[in-house]
mmCIF file of C-alpha atoms and ligand atoms in Angstrom:
data_model
loop_
_atom_site.group_PDB
_atom_site.id
_atom_site.type_symbol
_atom_site.label_atom_id
_atom_site.label_comp_id
_atom_site.label_asym_id
_atom_site.label_seq_id
_atom_site.Cartn_x
_atom_site.Cartn_y
_atom_site.Cartn_z
ATOM 1 C CA UNK A 1 -8.094 -15.546 -42.315
ATOM 2 C CA UNK A 2 -4.825 -17.451 -41.935
ATOM 3 C CA UNK A 3 -3.009 -14.191 -41.759
ATOM 4 C CA UNK A 4 -5.287 -12.916 -38.990
ATOM 5 C CA UNK A 5 -4.659 -15.941 -36.891
ATOM 6 C CA UNK A 6 -0.902 -15.812 -37.357
ATOM 7 C CA UNK A 7 -1.011 -12.233 -36.135
ATOM 8 C CA UNK A 8 -3.087 -13.269 -33.206
ATOM 9 C CA UNK A 9 -0.578 -15.906 -32.251
ATOM 10 C CA UNK A 10 2.238 -13.460 -32.498
ATOM 11 C CA UNK A 11 0.409 -10.916 -30.376
ATOM 12 C CA UNK A 12 -0.399 -13.529 -27.827
ATOM 13 C CA UNK A 13 3.262 -14.587 -27.720
ATOM 14 C CA UNK A 14 4.340 -10.941 -27.260
ATOM 15 C CA UNK A 15 1.875 -10.541 -24.350
ATOM 16 C CA UNK A 16 2.861 -13.780 -22.699
ATOM 17 C CA UNK A 17 6.591 -12.807 -22.895
ATOM 18 C CA UNK A 18 5.861 -9.332 -21.434
ATOM 19 C CA UNK A 19 3.917 -10.954 -18.634
ATOM 20 C CA UNK A 20 6.875 -13.286 -17.828
ATOM 21 C CA UNK A 21 9.398 -10.529 -17.970
ATOM 22 C CA UNK A 22 7.509 -8.417 -15.360
ATOM 23 C CA UNK A 23 6.830 -9.435 -11.783
ATOM 24 C CA UNK A 24 3.143 -10.119 -11.194
ATOM 25 C CA UNK A 25 2.036 -7.255 -13.459
ATOM 26 C CA UNK A 26 -1.410 -5.763 -13.712
ATOM 27 C CA UNK A 27 -2.937 -5.687 -17.257
ATOM 28 C CA UNK A 28 -1.973 -2.122 -17.636
ATOM 29 C CA UNK A 29 1.666 -2.805 -16.827
ATOM 30 C CA UNK A 30 1.721 -5.639 -19.465
ATOM 31 C CA UNK A 31 0.167 -3.241 -21.960
ATOM 32 C CA UNK A 32 2.791 -0.550 -21.303
ATOM 33 C CA UNK A 33 5.557 -3.033 -21.938
ATOM 34 C CA UNK A 34 4.049 -4.704 -24.958
ATOM 35 C CA UNK A 35 3.120 -1.314 -26.473
ATOM 36 C CA UNK A 36 6.742 -0.047 -26.688
ATOM 37 C CA UNK A 37 7.722 -2.939 -28.898
ATOM 38 C CA UNK A 38 4.498 -3.581 -30.612
ATOM 39 C CA UNK A 39 2.738 -0.233 -30.968
ATOM 40 C CA UNK A 40 -0.080 -1.799 -32.948
ATOM 41 C CA UNK A 41 -1.395 -3.946 -30.122
ATOM 42 C CA UNK A 42 -4.282 -2.113 -28.449
ATOM 43 C CA UNK A 43 -4.980 -1.975 -24.725
ATOM 44 C CA UNK A 44 -8.234 -3.879 -25.425
ATOM 45 C CA UNK A 45 -6.385 -6.758 -27.014
ATOM 46 C CA UNK A 46 -3.913 -7.009 -24.126
ATOM 47 C CA UNK A 47 -6.768 -7.124 -21.551
ATOM 48 C CA UNK A 48 -8.698 -9.631 -23.725
ATOM 49 C CA UNK A 49 -5.797 -11.986 -24.245
ATOM 50 C CA UNK A 50 -4.785 -11.919 -20.531
ATOM 51 C CA UNK A 51 -8.361 -12.743 -19.645
ATOM 52 C CA UNK A 52 -8.207 -15.639 -22.016
ATOM 53 C CA UNK A 53 -4.909 -16.861 -20.596
ATOM 54 C CA UNK A 54 -6.444 -16.828 -17.101
ATOM 55 C CA UNK A 55 -9.595 -18.640 -18.245
ATOM 56 C CA UNK A 56 -7.593 -21.386 -19.989
ATOM 57 C CA UNK A 57 -5.355 -21.779 -16.981
ATOM 58 C CA UNK A 58 -2.224 -20.718 -18.801
ATOM 59 C CA UNK A 59 -1.647 -18.016 -16.207
ATOM 60 C CA UNK A 60 -3.023 -17.383 -12.750
ATOM 61 C CA UNK A 61 -5.079 -14.247 -12.155
ATOM 62 C CA UNK A 62 -4.472 -12.758 -8.641
ATOM 63 C CA UNK A 63 -6.978 -10.718 -6.909
ATOM 64 C CA UNK A 64 -5.064 -9.105 -4.087
ATOM 65 C CA UNK A 65 -6.426 -6.592 -1.754
ATOM 66 C CA UNK A 66 -5.748 -2.890 -2.568
ATOM 67 C CA UNK A 67 -4.631 -3.719 -5.998
ATOM 68 C CA UNK A 68 -5.686 -4.203 -9.596
ATOM 69 C CA UNK A 69 -5.861 -7.800 -10.760
ATOM 70 C CA UNK A 70 -2.460 -9.139 -11.464
ATOM 71 C CA UNK A 71 -1.268 -11.969 -13.716
ATOM 72 C CA UNK A 72 1.187 -14.696 -12.691
ATOM 73 C CA UNK A 73 2.800 -17.239 -15.135
ATOM 74 C CA UNK A 74 3.935 -19.410 -12.196
ATOM 75 C CA UNK A 75 1.415 -22.235 -12.005
ATOM 76 C CA UNK A 76 3.011 -24.243 -9.194
ATOM 77 C CA UNK A 77 1.089 -23.849 -5.947
ATOM 78 C CA UNK A 78 2.398 -20.815 -4.099
ATOM 79 C CA UNK A 79 1.313 -17.817 -2.174
ATOM 80 C CA UNK A 80 2.028 -14.128 -2.309
ATOM 81 C CA UNK A 81 3.479 -11.616 -0.049
ATOM 82 C CA UNK A 82 2.701 -7.961 -0.702
ATOM 83 C CA UNK A 83 4.696 -4.908 0.439
ATOM 84 C CA UNK A 84 2.163 -2.696 2.240
ATOM 85 C CA UNK A 85 4.118 0.455 1.255
ATOM 86 C CA UNK A 86 4.980 0.120 -2.423
ATOM 87 C CA UNK A 87 2.717 -2.768 -3.424
ATOM 88 C CA UNK A 88 5.500 -5.038 -4.752
ATOM 89 C CA UNK A 89 4.353 -8.696 -4.801
ATOM 90 C CA UNK A 90 6.646 -11.706 -4.298
ATOM 91 C CA UNK A 91 6.191 -15.401 -4.365
ATOM 92 C CA UNK A 92 6.040 -17.479 -1.244
ATOM 93 C CA UNK A 93 6.605 -21.154 -1.603
ATOM 94 C CA UNK A 94 5.239 -22.925 1.448
ATOM 95 C CA UNK A 95 4.611 -26.655 0.781
ATOM 96 C CA UNK A 96 3.866 -27.435 4.382
ATOM 97 C CA UNK A 97 0.846 -25.115 4.366
ATOM 98 C CA UNK A 98 -0.852 -27.239 1.678
ATOM 99 C CA UNK A 99 -1.253 -30.020 4.071
ATOM 100 C CA UNK A 100 -2.903 -27.786 6.672
ATOM 101 C CA UNK A 101 -5.115 -25.764 4.464
ATOM 102 C CA UNK A 102 -5.742 -28.612 2.046
ATOM 103 C CA UNK A 103 -7.194 -30.561 5.052
ATOM 104 C CA UNK A 104 -10.206 -28.164 5.215
ATOM 105 C CA UNK A 105 -12.893 -29.570 2.953
ATOM 106 C CA UNK A 106 -16.049 -28.037 4.210
ATOM 107 C CA UNK A 107 -17.100 -24.985 6.202
ATOM 108 C CA UNK A 108 -20.740 -25.068 7.120
ATOM 109 C CA UNK A 109 -22.588 -25.715 3.877
ATOM 110 C CA UNK A 110 -19.725 -24.779 1.663
ATOM 111 C CA UNK A 111 -17.527 -27.353 0.035
ATOM 112 C CA UNK A 112 -14.037 -25.828 -0.062
ATOM 113 C CA UNK A 113 -12.311 -26.188 -3.354
ATOM 114 C CA UNK A 114 -9.760 -23.460 -3.201
ATOM 115 C CA UNK A 115 -8.258 -20.802 -0.996
ATOM 116 C CA UNK A 116 -6.068 -17.664 -1.250
ATOM 117 C CA UNK A 117 -3.441 -16.623 1.244
ATOM 118 C CA UNK A 118 -1.953 -13.195 1.133
ATOM 119 C CA UNK A 119 0.889 -12.145 3.431
ATOM 120 C CA UNK A 120 1.654 -8.586 4.151
ATOM 121 C CA UNK A 121 4.911 -6.851 5.088
ATOM 122 C CA UNK A 122 7.419 -4.272 4.111
ATOM 123 C CA UNK A 123 9.928 -5.045 1.347
ATOM 124 C CA UNK A 124 13.733 -4.569 1.570
ATOM 125 C CA UNK A 125 13.756 -1.403 -0.498
ATOM 126 C CA UNK A 126 11.012 0.210 1.614
ATOM 127 C CA UNK A 127 12.775 -0.776 4.892
ATOM 128 C CA UNK A 128 15.913 0.946 3.501
ATOM 129 C CA UNK A 129 14.043 4.061 2.684
ATOM 130 C CA UNK A 130 12.561 4.033 6.163
ATOM 131 C CA UNK A 131 15.939 3.852 7.775
ATOM 132 C CA UNK A 132 17.233 6.863 5.760
ATOM 133 C CA UNK A 133 14.589 9.264 6.909
HETATM 134 ZN ZN1 ZN B 201 8.044 -1.889 -0.656
HETATM 135 ZN ZN1 ZN B 202 3.274 -15.654 -7.976
#
Protein backbone atom coordinates (compact mmCIF):
# COMPACT_ATOMS: atom_id res chain seq x y z
CA UNK A 1 0.00 0.00 0.00
CA UNK A 2 2.75 2.43 1.00
CA UNK A 3 4.59 1.46 -2.15
CA UNK A 4 1.58 2.25 -4.31
CA UNK A 5 1.15 5.70 -2.83
CA UNK A 6 4.87 6.47 -3.23
CA UNK A 7 4.54 5.54 -6.89
CA UNK A 8 1.44 7.70 -7.23
CA UNK A 9 3.27 10.65 -5.75
CA UNK A 10 6.12 10.15 -8.17
CA UNK A 11 3.75 9.92 -11.11
CA UNK A 12 1.94 13.06 -10.03
CA UNK A 13 5.24 14.86 -9.72
CA UNK A 14 6.28 13.77 -13.22
CA UNK A 15 2.95 14.88 -14.65
CA UNK A 16 3.11 18.24 -12.90
CA UNK A 17 6.65 18.82 -14.15
CA UNK A 18 5.68 17.99 -17.72
CA UNK A 19 2.76 20.38 -17.45
CA UNK A 20 5.05 23.18 -16.27
CA UNK A 21 7.61 22.49 -18.98
CA UNK A 22 5.00 22.84 -21.70
CA UNK A 23 3.04 25.95 -22.57
CA UNK A 24 -0.66 25.53 -21.75
CA UNK A 25 -0.67 21.92 -22.95
CA UNK A 26 -3.65 19.70 -23.55
CA UNK A 27 -3.81 16.44 -21.60
CA UNK A 28 -2.59 14.57 -24.68
CA UNK A 29 0.47 16.79 -24.93
CA UNK A 30 1.26 16.21 -21.27
CA UNK A 31 0.89 12.48 -21.82
CA UNK A 32 3.22 12.52 -24.84
CA UNK A 33 5.92 14.22 -22.82
CA UNK A 34 5.52 12.17 -19.65
CA UNK A 35 5.40 8.96 -21.61
CA UNK A 36 8.84 9.41 -23.16
CA UNK A 37 10.46 9.49 -19.73
CA UNK A 38 8.02 7.33 -17.85
CA UNK A 39 6.72 4.72 -20.28
CA UNK A 40 4.77 2.97 -17.53
CA UNK A 41 2.40 5.88 -16.93
CA UNK A 42 -0.78 5.31 -18.86
CA UNK A 43 -2.82 7.87 -20.74
CA UNK A 44 -5.71 7.27 -18.35
CA UNK A 45 -3.51 8.07 -15.35
CA UNK A 46 -2.34 11.33 -16.92
CA UNK A 47 -5.91 12.41 -17.68
CA UNK A 48 -7.10 11.43 -14.21
CA UNK A 49 -4.24 13.16 -12.40
CA UNK A 50 -4.70 16.36 -14.44
CA UNK A 51 -8.40 16.33 -13.64
CA UNK A 52 -7.53 15.96 -9.95
CA UNK A 53 -5.09 18.87 -10.11
CA UNK A 54 -7.76 21.05 -11.67
CA UNK A 55 -10.35 20.04 -9.10
CA UNK A 56 -8.06 20.72 -6.17
CA UNK A 57 -7.06 24.09 -7.63
CA UNK A 58 -3.43 23.18 -8.13
CA UNK A 59 -3.69 24.04 -11.81
CA UNK A 60 -6.22 25.88 -13.92
CA UNK A 61 -8.17 24.09 -16.56
CA UNK A 62 -8.75 26.25 -19.60
CA UNK A 63 -11.68 25.76 -21.88
CA UNK A 64 -10.84 27.77 -24.94
CA UNK A 65 -12.80 27.85 -28.13
CA UNK A 66 -11.66 25.56 -30.95
CA UNK A 67 -9.36 23.67 -28.65
CA UNK A 68 -9.10 20.72 -26.30
CA UNK A 69 -9.06 21.59 -22.62
CA UNK A 70 -5.66 22.86 -21.63
CA UNK A 71 -3.90 23.02 -18.30
CA UNK A 72 -2.14 26.01 -16.81
CA UNK A 73 0.06 25.94 -13.67
CA UNK A 74 -0.05 29.75 -13.37
CA UNK A 75 -2.67 30.52 -10.75
CA UNK A 76 -2.27 34.31 -10.61
CA UNK A 77 -5.23 35.98 -12.35
CA UNK A 78 -4.52 36.31 -16.01
CA UNK A 79 -6.11 35.94 -19.41
CA UNK A 80 -5.19 34.16 -22.58
CA UNK A 81 -4.50 35.14 -26.12
CA UNK A 82 -4.76 32.46 -28.77
CA UNK A 83 -3.21 32.50 -32.20
CA UNK A 84 -6.04 31.89 -34.63
CA UNK A 85 -3.70 30.19 -37.08
CA UNK A 86 -1.55 27.75 -35.09
CA UNK A 87 -3.47 27.64 -31.80
CA UNK A 88 -0.58 28.76 -29.62
CA UNK A 89 -1.78 30.18 -26.28
CA UNK A 90 0.02 32.90 -24.38
CA UNK A 91 -0.62 34.59 -21.05
CA UNK A 92 -1.98 38.10 -20.86
CA UNK A 93 -1.58 39.90 -17.54
CA UNK A 94 -4.03 42.75 -17.39
CA UNK A 95 -4.50 43.94 -13.80
CA UNK A 96 -6.62 46.94 -14.80
CA UNK A 97 -9.25 44.66 -16.36
CA UNK A 98 -9.97 43.09 -12.96
CA UNK A 99 -11.47 46.31 -11.70
CA UNK A 100 -13.76 46.66 -14.69
CA UNK A 101 -14.90 43.08 -15.01
CA UNK A 102 -14.81 42.42 -11.29
CA UNK A 103 -17.33 45.24 -10.80
CA UNK A 104 -20.00 43.18 -12.56
CA UNK A 105 -21.78 41.23 -9.86
CA UNK A 106 -25.13 40.35 -11.30
CA UNK A 107 -26.61 39.97 -14.75
CA UNK A 108 -30.35 39.56 -14.56
CA UNK A 109 -30.95 36.65 -12.22
CA UNK A 110 -27.38 35.38 -12.30
CA UNK A 111 -24.88 36.24 -9.60
CA UNK A 112 -21.56 36.52 -11.39
CA UNK A 113 -18.74 34.68 -9.67
CA UNK A 114 -16.29 34.31 -12.49
CA UNK A 115 -15.52 35.14 -16.06
CA UNK A 116 -13.27 34.13 -18.88
CA UNK A 117 -11.69 36.37 -21.43
CA UNK A 118 -10.04 35.07 -24.53
CA UNK A 119 -8.14 37.26 -26.94
CA UNK A 120 -7.52 36.27 -30.53
CA UNK A 121 -4.78 37.23 -32.88
CA UNK A 122 -1.92 35.97 -34.98
CA UNK A 123 1.39 35.09 -33.37
CA UNK A 124 4.84 36.27 -34.44
CA UNK A 125 5.76 32.99 -36.13
CA UNK A 126 2.56 32.89 -38.14
CA UNK A 127 2.94 36.54 -39.12
CA UNK A 128 6.45 35.74 -40.39
CA UNK A 129 5.17 32.80 -42.38
CA UNK A 130 2.52 35.02 -43.89
CA UNK A 131 5.10 37.53 -45.02
CA UNK A 132 7.18 34.86 -46.76
CA UNK A 133 4.43 33.60 -48.99
ZN1 LIG B 1 0.54 31.17 -34.69
ZN1 LIG C 1 -1.98 30.95 -18.65
